[in-house]
């Protein structure tokens, strides 16, 4: 079983929809939780990060962490075609502090 | 800042040949990572350095892979001899260790095809 599980999708939504992306994990030592966005043929770029449990909002994006359930989410409101990309969750902490463990990535397409 | 710079961007080589991938981290960052990305396995950490010292190389697939970081501004990942199953995108990334969230910045990747 992988340390971080993420549904690879693909996920296709109409423009303006609310998108929900999720990851589960098994390592209770993880403390930092990140979402990266990767456009085709590009490197991943950091979208949001959260420390421990709670919510964090940045514009149309909201990240949620529920450590008790070992579950993290990324919500995208008013999705745009430019949001079409692969979204990867990533985590670090505990003995793995200093390196990230990534989910498989979810391919998202927002169609006009 | 120019970001993490990788070269070459694309490489096609024949099985058995040596491949060297290069990386220049963001100036001031003291941690450097090499990741490999494939459709089947996603992003996998190969090795990471802190202050030019290899900290964790448990992700290096086998002895054919080696990585060096001779100074704070340069690192190489070498595959010798290369095999078709090494075909993947290799990403270099860097961060300032201890920075909140360990936000890691990735380069554009080196796209390797071994035929």
mmCIF file of C-alpha atoms in Angstrom, chain B:
data_model
loop_
_atom_site.group_PDB
_atom_site.id
_atom_site.type_symbol
_atom_site.label_atom_id
_atom_site.label_comp_id
_atom_site.label_asym_id
_atom_site.label_seq_id
_atom_site.Cartn_x
_atom_site.Cartn_y
_atom_site.Cartn_z
ATOM 1 C CA UNK B 1 15.304 34.507 -9.738
ATOM 2 C CA UNK B 2 15.763 32.155 -12.693
ATOM 3 C CA UNK B 3 14.404 29.168 -10.820
ATOM 4 C CA UNK B 4 15.825 25.671 -10.901
ATOM 5 C CA UNK B 5 17.646 25.127 -14.182
ATOM 6 C CA UNK B 6 18.003 21.695 -15.720
ATOM 7 C CA UNK B 7 19.813 20.441 -18.768
ATOM 8 C CA UNK B 8 19.370 18.886 -21.182
ATOM 9 C CA UNK B 9 15.642 19.400 -21.582
ATOM 10 C CA UNK B 10 15.393 16.420 -23.899
ATOM 11 C CA UNK B 11 17.719 13.496 -24.438
ATOM 12 C CA UNK B 12 17.380 10.478 -26.671
ATOM 13 C CA UNK B 13 20.072 7.884 -26.261
ATOM 14 C CA UNK B 14 20.767 4.276 -27.094
ATOM 15 C CA UNK B 15 20.666 1.532 -24.539
ATOM 16 C CA UNK B 16 24.032 1.096 -22.864
ATOM 17 C CA UNK B 17 25.097 4.699 -23.227
ATOM 18 C CA UNK B 18 25.943 6.959 -20.319
ATOM 19 C CA UNK B 19 23.492 9.742 -19.548
ATOM 20 C CA UNK B 20 24.317 12.783 -17.441
ATOM 21 C CA UNK B 21 21.610 15.159 -16.284
ATOM 22 C CA UNK B 22 22.521 18.505 -14.785
ATOM 23 C CA UNK B 23 20.885 20.838 -12.326
ATOM 24 C CA UNK B 24 21.477 24.319 -10.975
ATOM 25 C CA UNK B 25 19.347 24.964 -7.867
ATOM 26 C CA UNK B 26 17.911 28.302 -6.844
ATOM 27 C CA UNK B 27 20.606 30.496 -5.352
ATOM 28 C CA UNK B 28 20.565 30.343 -1.566
ATOM 29 C CA UNK B 29 18.769 27.017 -1.347
ATOM 30 C CA UNK B 30 20.614 24.371 0.620
ATOM 31 C CA UNK B 31 18.587 21.267 -0.190
ATOM 32 C CA UNK B 32 18.421 19.631 -3.592
ATOM 33 C CA UNK B 33 16.276 16.743 -4.768
ATOM 34 C CA UNK B 34 16.212 14.479 -7.799
ATOM 35 C CA UNK B 35 12.811 13.030 -8.695
ATOM 36 C CA UNK B 36 11.734 10.727 -11.478
ATOM 37 C CA UNK B 37 8.254 10.809 -12.971
ATOM 38 C CA UNK B 38 6.584 8.076 -15.009
ATOM 39 C CA UNK B 39 2.976 7.377 -15.864
ATOM 40 C CA UNK B 40 3.036 4.116 -13.944
ATOM 41 C CA UNK B 41 4.791 5.213 -10.750
ATOM 42 C CA UNK B 42 4.186 8.945 -10.587
ATOM 43 C CA UNK B 43 6.797 11.164 -8.902
ATOM 44 C CA UNK B 44 9.434 9.242 -7.005
ATOM 45 C CA UNK B 45 12.250 10.699 -4.955
ATOM 46 C CA UNK B 46 15.602 9.313 -6.042
ATOM 47 C CA UNK B 47 17.979 11.181 -3.764
ATOM 48 C CA UNK B 48 18.266 14.362 -1.808
ATOM 49 C CA UNK B 49 21.154 16.469 -0.615
ATOM 50 C CA UNK B 50 21.397 18.888 2.256
ATOM 51 C CA UNK B 51 24.333 21.302 2.211
ATOM 52 C CA UNK B 52 25.839 19.261 -0.653
ATOM 53 C CA UNK B 53 25.809 16.036 1.391
ATOM 54 C CA UNK B 54 23.598 13.113 0.294
ATOM 55 C CA UNK B 55 21.056 12.550 3.052
ATOM 56 C CA UNK B 56 18.789 9.896 1.610
ATOM 57 C CA UNK B 57 19.527 7.871 -1.507
ATOM 58 C CA UNK B 58 17.142 5.038 -0.756
ATOM 59 C CA UNK B 59 15.159 5.863 -3.862
ATOM 60 C CA UNK B 60 18.057 5.324 -6.254
ATOM 61 C CA UNK B 61 16.933 2.288 -8.265
ATOM 62 C CA UNK B 62 20.237 0.495 -8.565
ATOM 63 C CA UNK B 63 23.972 0.913 -8.941
ATOM 64 C CA UNK B 64 23.589 2.206 -12.459
ATOM 65 C CA UNK B 65 22.375 5.473 -10.961
ATOM 66 C CA UNK B 66 24.670 7.912 -9.202
ATOM 67 C CA UNK B 67 24.325 11.532 -8.131
ATOM 68 C CA UNK B 68 26.805 14.141 -7.063
ATOM 69 C CA UNK B 69 26.688 17.639 -5.721
ATOM 70 C CA UNK B 70 30.205 19.071 -5.841
ATOM 71 C CA UNK B 71 29.089 22.536 -4.744
ATOM 72 C CA UNK B 72 26.004 24.464 -3.708
ATOM 73 C CA UNK B 73 25.136 25.510 -7.225
ATOM 74 C CA UNK B 74 25.479 22.319 -9.227
ATOM 75 C CA UNK B 75 24.389 18.696 -9.190
ATOM 76 C CA UNK B 76 24.479 15.796 -11.632
ATOM 77 C CA UNK B 77 22.510 12.598 -11.977
ATOM 78 C CA UNK B 78 24.266 9.941 -13.994
ATOM 79 C CA UNK B 79 22.927 6.707 -15.444
ATOM 80 C CA UNK B 80 25.494 4.227 -16.683
ATOM 81 C CA UNK B 81 24.651 2.076 -18.552
ATOM 82 C CA UNK B 82 21.210 3.336 -19.508
ATOM 83 C CA UNK B 83 18.318 0.968 -20.196
ATOM 84 C CA UNK B 84 14.932 1.503 -21.911
ATOM 85 C CA UNK B 85 13.144 1.261 -18.555
ATOM 86 C CA UNK B 86 15.006 4.401 -17.449
ATOM 87 C CA UNK B 87 12.919 6.430 -19.890
ATOM 88 C CA UNK B 88 11.147 9.031 -17.784
ATOM 89 C CA UNK B 89 11.114 12.694 -16.873
ATOM 90 C CA UNK B 90 13.771 13.548 -14.321
ATOM 91 C CA UNK B 91 13.110 16.581 -12.161
ATOM 92 C CA UNK B 92 15.526 18.487 -10.019
ATOM 93 C CA UNK B 93 14.102 20.553 -7.169
ATOM 94 C CA UNK B 94 15.477 22.741 -4.426
ATOM 95 C CA UNK B 95 14.414 24.351 -1.182
ATOM 96 C CA UNK B 96 15.770 26.200 1.807
ATOM 97 C CA UNK B 97 15.794 23.545 4.506
ATOM 98 C CA UNK B 98 13.883 24.660 7.553
ATOM 99 C CA UNK B 99 11.752 27.091 5.600
ATOM 100 C CA UNK B 100 8.118 26.869 6.591
ATOM 101 C CA UNK B 101 6.379 24.068 4.765
ATOM 102 C CA UNK B 102 9.545 22.987 3.032
ATOM 103 C CA UNK B 103 8.180 24.479 -0.156
ATOM 104 C CA UNK B 104 10.101 22.804 -2.899
ATOM 105 C CA UNK B 105 10.642 24.394 -6.289
ATOM 106 C CA UNK B 106 10.954 22.207 -9.359
ATOM 107 C CA UNK B 107 12.797 22.662 -12.594
ATOM 108 C CA UNK B 108 11.211 22.054 -15.974
ATOM 109 C CA UNK B 109 12.529 18.505 -16.139
ATOM 110 C CA UNK B 110 14.818 16.483 -18.361
ATOM 111 C CA UNK B 111 12.872 14.213 -20.714
ATOM 112 C CA UNK B 112 14.903 11.054 -21.209
ATOM 113 C CA UNK B 113 14.197 8.417 -23.835
ATOM 114 C CA UNK B 114 16.408 5.333 -23.998
ATOM 115 C CA UNK B 115 15.936 3.287 -27.163
#
